C-alpha cells in the first residue's frame, strides 16, 4: 500500500505540474498581473489584491480596510448596490472578499468564458464607486454587529486582542483587523472616500487570474479594462512603525466570567518569510509540527496529554506569512485539577527538553513527507493557487519565492530547526496570557 500511495503521489505531482504554468507581466500603469494556467476544467478564478491591509490604515481609523471591503459591493456609476454579486451568481459563479493585516482581496470563481465580464465589473468599481451617507451608516452598523458577534461575544477573541496589543506595542499588527470599536463607530464618508482615493489604484494592485485561460488573452483583457485606469501619482510609500527592541517578558491575565475552561497562550515574535530568505520560516514550520502538531506525536501532546495527563489540549502554531514580523504560539488547556501555574511549568519543561535533546530523524522525515504531499495536493486547487500567489506578492514575496518554497521545505535539517527555535524561544520577546473565568482560577 505504501508503494501504491507513493506512486499515486508521483502521478499527481506530474499532473499538477503540467497543469500549472505561471506567467507574469506589468501593465503600463503599474498593475502587476499573474496568470496561472490550469486547463483541466473550463473555470477561471479572477482576483484583485490591493496592497492595503489593516496594518496600513491611518491612525485613528482602525477597521477602515475591512469596512471598505464591505463598501466595494455598493453602487458604482453603472452598477446598483448588490448588482455585482447578483451578476456573478446569475452567470453561475461565486464571489467574495477578505481583509488581512497586509492586503484586501476580491475574487470571483466563474466559467472561463465569463472572465471578460468579471474584469469589466471589477475594473469599474476600482475607480467608479459612488458612496453615499446611507451606505456608510448601513455598512458601519453591519461591521459593528460583526464585531459584536465575533469578538465582543467571544472571550477568547477579546483575550487574543489584548495579547496581540501587548506583543505589538508599536506596530499596527497590535490593532485588530476588524478595528477597535470606538474608532469603528466614528468612520464616516470622508474617511471612506479618502481611503478609496489613496489606495484603490492599479499601481497598488495585483491581478491574479487562474484556470482555463491563455496568458495572451488575459493580457489583452487586462490592458483593455485595467490598463486604461491612471496610476495614483501620490500613492504613499508602504512604511509602517516597527517594534523597538523588547527587553522584558509581558504577562496578562484576562478574566471573563464567560470562560468555560482556563487556558494558557504564549505568543513569541518570530521571523517572517522574506524574499530570497525563507529558510527560517521553513524551519519554524517544522518546529510547530514537532512541538505541537498532532496530539499523538508532538512533544507537547505526548508529554502533557498522554504521559502525565497534565493537559486536555496542546498546540503550537507558526504564522510567518506576513509582510512584517511573524508570530509563534503555544497553547495549553490544563486538565481538571491542574493549576495554570503547574500547566505552564510543564509546558516550559517540554520546551526546555526539546532544546536539550536531539530530534529523531524519523520524525523530521515524516513531517517532510507530509509537507511534500500537502504541497502536491495544493496544486489541485486552482483558487488556492491564486490565493497563494496573490497573498505572497502582497506581502513582498516574488513568484520565484512561491515556487522555491516546496524545495526549501524539503531541505530543512535538525540544525536549522534548533537554530530557529533558539532564536524564537526568548521570553523577553513574548506575551504569556492566562485566560480565566475568575481571579480564583488564576493560580
mmCIF file of C-alpha atoms in Angstrom, residues 54-295:
data_model
loop_
_atom_site.group_PDB
_atom_site.id
_atom_site.type_symbol
_atom_site.label_atom_id
_atom_site.label_comp_id
_atom_site.label_asym_id
_atom_site.label_seq_id
_atom_site.Cartn_x
_atom_site.Cartn_y
_atom_site.Cartn_z
ATOM 1 C CA UNK A 54 -5.418 46.911 8.383
ATOM 2 C CA UNK A 55 -1.746 47.440 9.298
ATOM 3 C CA UNK A 56 -1.568 50.221 6.691
ATOM 4 C CA UNK A 57 -4.569 52.183 7.977
ATOM 5 C CA UNK A 58 -4.166 55.820 9.006
ATOM 6 C CA UNK A 59 -4.096 56.210 12.784
ATOM 7 C CA UNK A 60 -7.488 56.702 14.360
ATOM 8 C CA UNK A 61 -9.357 54.883 11.590
ATOM 9 C CA UNK A 62 -8.819 51.263 12.627
ATOM 10 C CA UNK A 63 -11.130 48.904 10.782
ATOM 11 C CA UNK A 64 -11.450 51.046 7.671
ATOM 12 C CA UNK A 65 -9.734 48.484 5.397
ATOM 13 C CA UNK A 66 -12.319 45.868 6.344
ATOM 14 C CA UNK A 67 -15.090 48.476 6.307
ATOM 15 C CA UNK A 68 -14.155 49.449 2.789
ATOM 16 C CA UNK A 69 -14.216 45.820 1.702
ATOM 17 C CA UNK A 70 -17.950 45.909 2.513
ATOM 18 C CA UNK A 71 -18.452 49.225 0.727
ATOM 19 C CA UNK A 72 -16.973 47.884 -2.515
ATOM 20 C CA UNK A 73 -20.195 45.926 -3.056
ATOM 21 C CA UNK A 74 -22.257 49.124 -3.166
ATOM 22 C CA UNK A 75 -23.235 51.066 -6.267
ATOM 23 C CA UNK A 76 -20.921 52.423 -8.945
ATOM 24 C CA UNK A 77 -21.671 54.715 -11.841
ATOM 25 C CA UNK A 78 -23.133 51.737 -13.754
ATOM 26 C CA UNK A 79 -23.947 49.091 -11.103
ATOM 27 C CA UNK A 80 -26.594 49.263 -8.394
ATOM 28 C CA UNK A 81 -25.852 48.139 -4.821
ATOM 29 C CA UNK A 82 -25.681 44.369 -4.780
ATOM 30 C CA UNK A 83 -25.717 44.098 -8.570
ATOM 31 C CA UNK A 84 -22.090 42.986 -8.725
ATOM 32 C CA UNK A 85 -22.649 39.773 -6.730
ATOM 33 C CA UNK A 86 -26.068 39.223 -8.299
ATOM 34 C CA UNK A 87 -24.488 39.306 -11.766
ATOM 35 C CA UNK A 88 -21.786 36.846 -10.746
ATOM 36 C CA UNK A 89 -24.423 34.468 -9.359
ATOM 37 C CA UNK A 90 -26.641 34.859 -12.447
ATOM 38 C CA UNK A 91 -23.677 33.704 -14.522
ATOM 39 C CA UNK A 92 -23.180 30.600 -12.403
ATOM 40 C CA UNK A 93 -20.271 31.909 -10.363
ATOM 41 C CA UNK A 94 -19.438 32.860 -6.798
ATOM 42 C CA UNK A 95 -17.646 35.865 -5.325
ATOM 43 C CA UNK A 96 -16.404 37.237 -2.053
ATOM 44 C CA UNK A 97 -13.679 39.353 -0.454
ATOM 45 C CA UNK A 98 -11.429 39.302 2.592
ATOM 46 C CA UNK A 99 -9.139 41.625 4.536
ATOM 47 C CA UNK A 100 -5.945 40.838 6.427
ATOM 48 C CA UNK A 101 -3.237 42.882 8.095
ATOM 49 C CA UNK A 102 -1.375 43.135 4.781
ATOM 50 C CA UNK A 103 -3.938 43.121 1.962
ATOM 51 C CA UNK A 104 -7.557 43.315 0.857
ATOM 52 C CA UNK A 105 -8.630 40.928 -1.914
ATOM 53 C CA UNK A 106 -11.706 40.468 -4.100
ATOM 54 C CA UNK A 107 -12.381 37.331 -6.119
ATOM 55 C CA UNK A 108 -14.815 35.576 -8.410
ATOM 56 C CA UNK A 109 -14.896 31.944 -9.494
ATOM 57 C CA UNK A 110 -16.669 31.752 -12.819
ATOM 58 C CA UNK A 111 -16.881 29.895 -16.124
ATOM 59 C CA UNK A 112 -13.789 30.778 -18.141
ATOM 60 C CA UNK A 113 -15.833 32.383 -20.910
ATOM 61 C CA UNK A 114 -17.198 34.926 -18.385
ATOM 62 C CA UNK A 115 -13.759 36.270 -17.462
ATOM 63 C CA UNK A 116 -14.187 39.432 -19.521
ATOM 64 C CA UNK A 117 -17.399 40.301 -17.673
ATOM 65 C CA UNK A 118 -15.577 39.947 -14.335
ATOM 66 C CA UNK A 119 -12.791 42.275 -15.458
ATOM 67 C CA UNK A 120 -15.299 44.763 -16.740
ATOM 68 C CA UNK A 121 -17.139 44.924 -13.405
ATOM 69 C CA UNK A 122 -14.073 44.740 -11.138
ATOM 70 C CA UNK A 123 -12.213 47.465 -13.021
ATOM 71 C CA UNK A 124 -15.332 49.620 -12.843
ATOM 72 C CA UNK A 125 -15.503 49.527 -9.058
ATOM 73 C CA UNK A 126 -11.768 50.214 -8.794
ATOM 74 C CA UNK A 127 -12.418 53.842 -9.710
ATOM 75 C CA UNK A 128 -16.160 54.489 -10.040
ATOM 76 C CA UNK A 129 -17.616 53.609 -6.662
ATOM 77 C CA UNK A 130 -20.401 56.055 -5.773
ATOM 78 C CA UNK A 131 -20.675 56.054 -1.985
ATOM 79 C CA UNK A 132 -23.429 57.813 -0.073
ATOM 80 C CA UNK A 133 -24.041 58.701 3.553
ATOM 81 C CA UNK A 134 -26.697 55.959 3.673
ATOM 82 C CA UNK A 135 -24.101 53.401 2.506
ATOM 83 C CA UNK A 136 -21.805 54.447 5.306
ATOM 84 C CA UNK A 137 -24.428 54.200 8.026
ATOM 85 C CA UNK A 138 -25.751 50.847 6.823
ATOM 86 C CA UNK A 139 -22.390 49.126 6.475
ATOM 87 C CA UNK A 140 -20.988 50.688 9.644
ATOM 88 C CA UNK A 141 -23.836 49.030 11.521
ATOM 89 C CA UNK A 142 -23.043 45.757 9.734
ATOM 90 C CA UNK A 143 -19.374 45.738 10.750
ATOM 91 C CA UNK A 144 -20.219 46.776 14.315
ATOM 92 C CA UNK A 145 -22.619 43.859 14.557
ATOM 93 C CA UNK A 146 -19.933 41.604 13.071
ATOM 94 C CA UNK A 147 -17.577 42.742 15.808
ATOM 95 C CA UNK A 148 -20.260 42.100 18.426
ATOM 96 C CA UNK A 149 -20.814 38.558 17.198
ATOM 97 C CA UNK A 150 -17.226 37.538 16.525
ATOM 98 C CA UNK A 151 -15.322 39.462 19.177
ATOM 99 C CA UNK A 152 -17.427 41.068 21.910
ATOM 100 C CA UNK A 153 -19.350 37.816 22.456
ATOM 101 C CA UNK A 154 -16.221 35.670 22.409
ATOM 102 C CA UNK A 155 -13.921 35.892 25.448
ATOM 103 C CA UNK A 156 -11.122 34.079 23.602
ATOM 104 C CA UNK A 157 -11.261 36.663 20.811
ATOM 105 C CA UNK A 158 -11.186 39.519 23.316
ATOM 106 C CA UNK A 159 -8.248 37.920 25.109
ATOM 107 C CA UNK A 160 -6.387 37.453 21.828
ATOM 108 C CA UNK A 161 -6.851 41.166 21.061
ATOM 109 C CA UNK A 162 -5.219 42.042 24.381
ATOM 110 C CA UNK A 163 -2.341 39.613 23.834
ATOM 111 C CA UNK A 164 -1.648 40.971 20.341
ATOM 112 C CA UNK A 165 -1.791 44.553 21.577
ATOM 113 C CA UNK A 166 0.770 43.674 24.249
ATOM 114 C CA UNK A 167 3.029 41.819 21.812
ATOM 115 C CA UNK A 168 2.983 44.571 19.174
ATOM 116 C CA UNK A 169 3.107 47.797 21.140
ATOM 117 C CA UNK A 170 4.226 49.973 18.236
ATOM 118 C CA UNK A 171 3.495 48.000 15.059
ATOM 119 C CA UNK A 172 -0.047 48.019 13.653
ATOM 120 C CA UNK A 173 -0.241 44.236 13.957
ATOM 121 C CA UNK A 174 -1.305 45.045 17.516
ATOM 122 C CA UNK A 175 -4.549 46.595 16.220
ATOM 123 C CA UNK A 176 -7.356 44.150 15.351
ATOM 124 C CA UNK A 177 -8.187 43.776 11.660
ATOM 125 C CA UNK A 178 -11.856 44.486 12.299
ATOM 126 C CA UNK A 179 -10.869 47.600 14.266
ATOM 127 C CA UNK A 180 -11.300 48.966 17.764
ATOM 128 C CA UNK A 181 -14.992 49.507 18.421
ATOM 129 C CA UNK A 182 -14.724 53.162 19.474
ATOM 130 C CA UNK A 183 -12.900 54.010 16.231
ATOM 131 C CA UNK A 184 -15.202 51.914 14.050
ATOM 132 C CA UNK A 185 -18.151 53.934 15.368
ATOM 133 C CA UNK A 186 -16.574 57.143 14.028
ATOM 134 C CA UNK A 187 -15.823 56.016 10.447
ATOM 135 C CA UNK A 188 -17.593 58.338 8.008
ATOM 136 C CA UNK A 189 -17.996 59.146 4.329
ATOM 137 C CA UNK A 190 -14.980 61.435 4.310
ATOM 138 C CA UNK A 191 -12.746 58.683 5.759
ATOM 139 C CA UNK A 192 -14.042 56.187 3.193
ATOM 140 C CA UNK A 193 -13.542 58.444 0.182
ATOM 141 C CA UNK A 194 -10.061 59.461 1.311
ATOM 142 C CA UNK A 195 -9.080 55.829 1.800
ATOM 143 C CA UNK A 196 -10.517 54.864 -1.596
ATOM 144 C CA UNK A 197 -8.779 57.661 -3.452
ATOM 145 C CA UNK A 198 -5.441 56.989 -1.798
ATOM 146 C CA UNK A 199 -5.142 53.213 -2.009
ATOM 147 C CA UNK A 200 -7.534 51.783 -4.639
ATOM 148 C CA UNK A 201 -5.399 52.291 -7.708
ATOM 149 C CA UNK A 202 -3.856 49.962 -10.308
ATOM 150 C CA UNK A 203 -0.306 50.685 -9.158
ATOM 151 C CA UNK A 204 -1.306 49.400 -5.711
ATOM 152 C CA UNK A 205 -2.983 46.249 -7.030
ATOM 153 C CA UNK A 206 -2.165 42.756 -8.235
ATOM 154 C CA UNK A 207 -4.403 40.940 -10.714
ATOM 155 C CA UNK A 208 -4.302 37.152 -10.425
ATOM 156 C CA UNK A 209 -6.138 35.030 -12.999
ATOM 157 C CA UNK A 210 -6.026 31.249 -12.682
ATOM 158 C CA UNK A 211 -7.677 28.414 -14.550
ATOM 159 C CA UNK A 212 -8.564 27.619 -18.144
ATOM 160 C CA UNK A 213 -7.094 30.796 -19.595
ATOM 161 C CA UNK A 214 -4.468 31.875 -22.111
ATOM 162 C CA UNK A 215 -1.884 34.451 -20.919
ATOM 163 C CA UNK A 216 -2.061 36.452 -24.143
ATOM 164 C CA UNK A 217 -5.848 36.661 -23.881
ATOM 165 C CA UNK A 218 -5.580 37.719 -20.244
ATOM 166 C CA UNK A 219 -3.078 40.407 -21.175
ATOM 167 C CA UNK A 220 -5.422 41.780 -23.855
ATOM 168 C CA UNK A 221 -8.361 41.873 -21.443
ATOM 169 C CA UNK A 222 -6.260 43.358 -18.620
ATOM 170 C CA UNK A 223 -4.969 46.122 -20.860
ATOM 171 C CA UNK A 224 -8.498 46.822 -22.104
ATOM 172 C CA UNK A 225 -10.150 47.114 -18.702
ATOM 173 C CA UNK A 226 -7.428 47.808 -16.135
ATOM 174 C CA UNK A 227 -4.729 49.318 -18.333
ATOM 175 C CA UNK A 228 -6.786 52.429 -19.076
ATOM 176 C CA UNK A 229 -7.060 53.366 -15.394
ATOM 177 C CA UNK A 230 -4.485 56.037 -14.468
ATOM 178 C CA UNK A 231 -1.925 55.239 -11.792
ATOM 179 C CA UNK A 232 -2.213 57.077 -8.477
ATOM 180 C CA UNK A 233 0.692 59.577 -8.542
ATOM 181 C CA UNK A 234 0.561 60.213 -4.789
ATOM 182 C CA UNK A 235 0.449 56.593 -3.617
ATOM 183 C CA UNK A 236 2.146 56.611 -0.196
ATOM 184 C CA UNK A 237 5.267 54.549 0.327
ATOM 185 C CA UNK A 238 4.425 51.452 2.335
ATOM 186 C CA UNK A 239 6.145 52.376 5.596
ATOM 187 C CA UNK A 240 4.987 51.109 8.976
ATOM 188 C CA UNK A 241 6.132 51.818 12.528
ATOM 189 C CA UNK A 242 8.328 48.950 13.697
ATOM 190 C CA UNK A 243 8.712 47.395 17.130
ATOM 191 C CA UNK A 244 11.503 48.756 19.320
ATOM 192 C CA UNK A 245 13.786 46.194 20.995
ATOM 193 C CA UNK A 246 11.767 44.183 23.503
ATOM 194 C CA UNK A 247 13.688 43.644 26.723
ATOM 195 C CA UNK A 248 11.178 42.220 29.176
ATOM 196 C CA UNK A 249 8.608 39.460 29.277
ATOM 197 C CA UNK A 250 4.975 40.555 29.181
ATOM 198 C CA UNK A 251 2.226 38.753 31.068
ATOM 199 C CA UNK A 252 -1.528 39.246 31.029
ATOM 200 C CA UNK A 253 -4.305 37.600 32.997
ATOM 201 C CA UNK A 254 -7.565 38.044 31.133
ATOM 202 C CA UNK A 255 -10.662 37.472 33.262
ATOM 203 C CA UNK A 256 -14.130 36.929 31.831
ATOM 204 C CA UNK A 257 -16.953 35.020 33.563
ATOM 205 C CA UNK A 258 -17.916 33.502 30.204
ATOM 206 C CA UNK A 259 -14.657 31.500 30.040
ATOM 207 C CA UNK A 260 -15.649 27.853 30.322
ATOM 208 C CA UNK A 261 -12.135 26.412 30.520
ATOM 209 C CA UNK A 262 -8.992 28.250 31.686
ATOM 210 C CA UNK A 263 -6.029 28.083 29.315
ATOM 211 C CA UNK A 264 -2.533 29.393 28.669
ATOM 212 C CA UNK A 265 -1.387 31.072 25.460
ATOM 213 C CA UNK A 266 2.157 32.247 24.873
ATOM 214 C CA UNK A 267 2.987 34.196 21.718
ATOM 215 C CA UNK A 268 6.550 34.889 20.604
ATOM 216 C CA UNK A 269 7.773 37.299 17.946
ATOM 217 C CA UNK A 270 9.159 35.223 15.078
ATOM 218 C CA UNK A 271 10.827 35.779 11.678
ATOM 219 C CA UNK A 272 8.518 36.056 8.674
ATOM 220 C CA UNK A 273 9.025 34.697 5.161
ATOM 221 C CA UNK A 274 11.184 37.209 3.303
ATOM 222 C CA UNK A 275 12.099 37.446 -0.393
ATOM 223 C CA UNK A 276 15.052 35.181 -1.080
ATOM 224 C CA UNK A 277 15.302 34.271 2.623
ATOM 225 C CA UNK A 278 12.637 31.738 3.553
ATOM 226 C CA UNK A 279 14.813 29.190 5.336
ATOM 227 C CA UNK A 280 13.997 30.283 8.896
ATOM 228 C CA UNK A 281 10.288 30.277 8.110
ATOM 229 C CA UNK A 282 10.594 26.742 6.764
ATOM 230 C CA UNK A 283 12.398 25.615 9.916
ATOM 231 C CA UNK A 284 9.706 27.185 12.107
ATOM 232 C CA UNK A 285 7.065 25.312 10.102
ATOM 233 C CA UNK A 286 8.750 22.079 11.230
ATOM 234 C CA UNK A 287 9.148 23.353 14.791
ATOM 235 C CA UNK A 288 5.392 23.937 15.100
ATOM 236 C CA UNK A 289 4.680 20.373 13.945
ATOM 237 C CA UNK A 290 7.305 18.807 16.187
ATOM 238 C CA UNK A 291 6.295 20.731 19.274
ATOM 239 C CA UNK A 292 2.524 20.949 18.964
ATOM 240 C CA UNK A 293 1.146 19.461 15.760
ATOM 241 C CA UNK A 294 -0.580 16.115 16.272
ATOM 242 C CA UNK A 295 -1.582 15.412 19.868
#
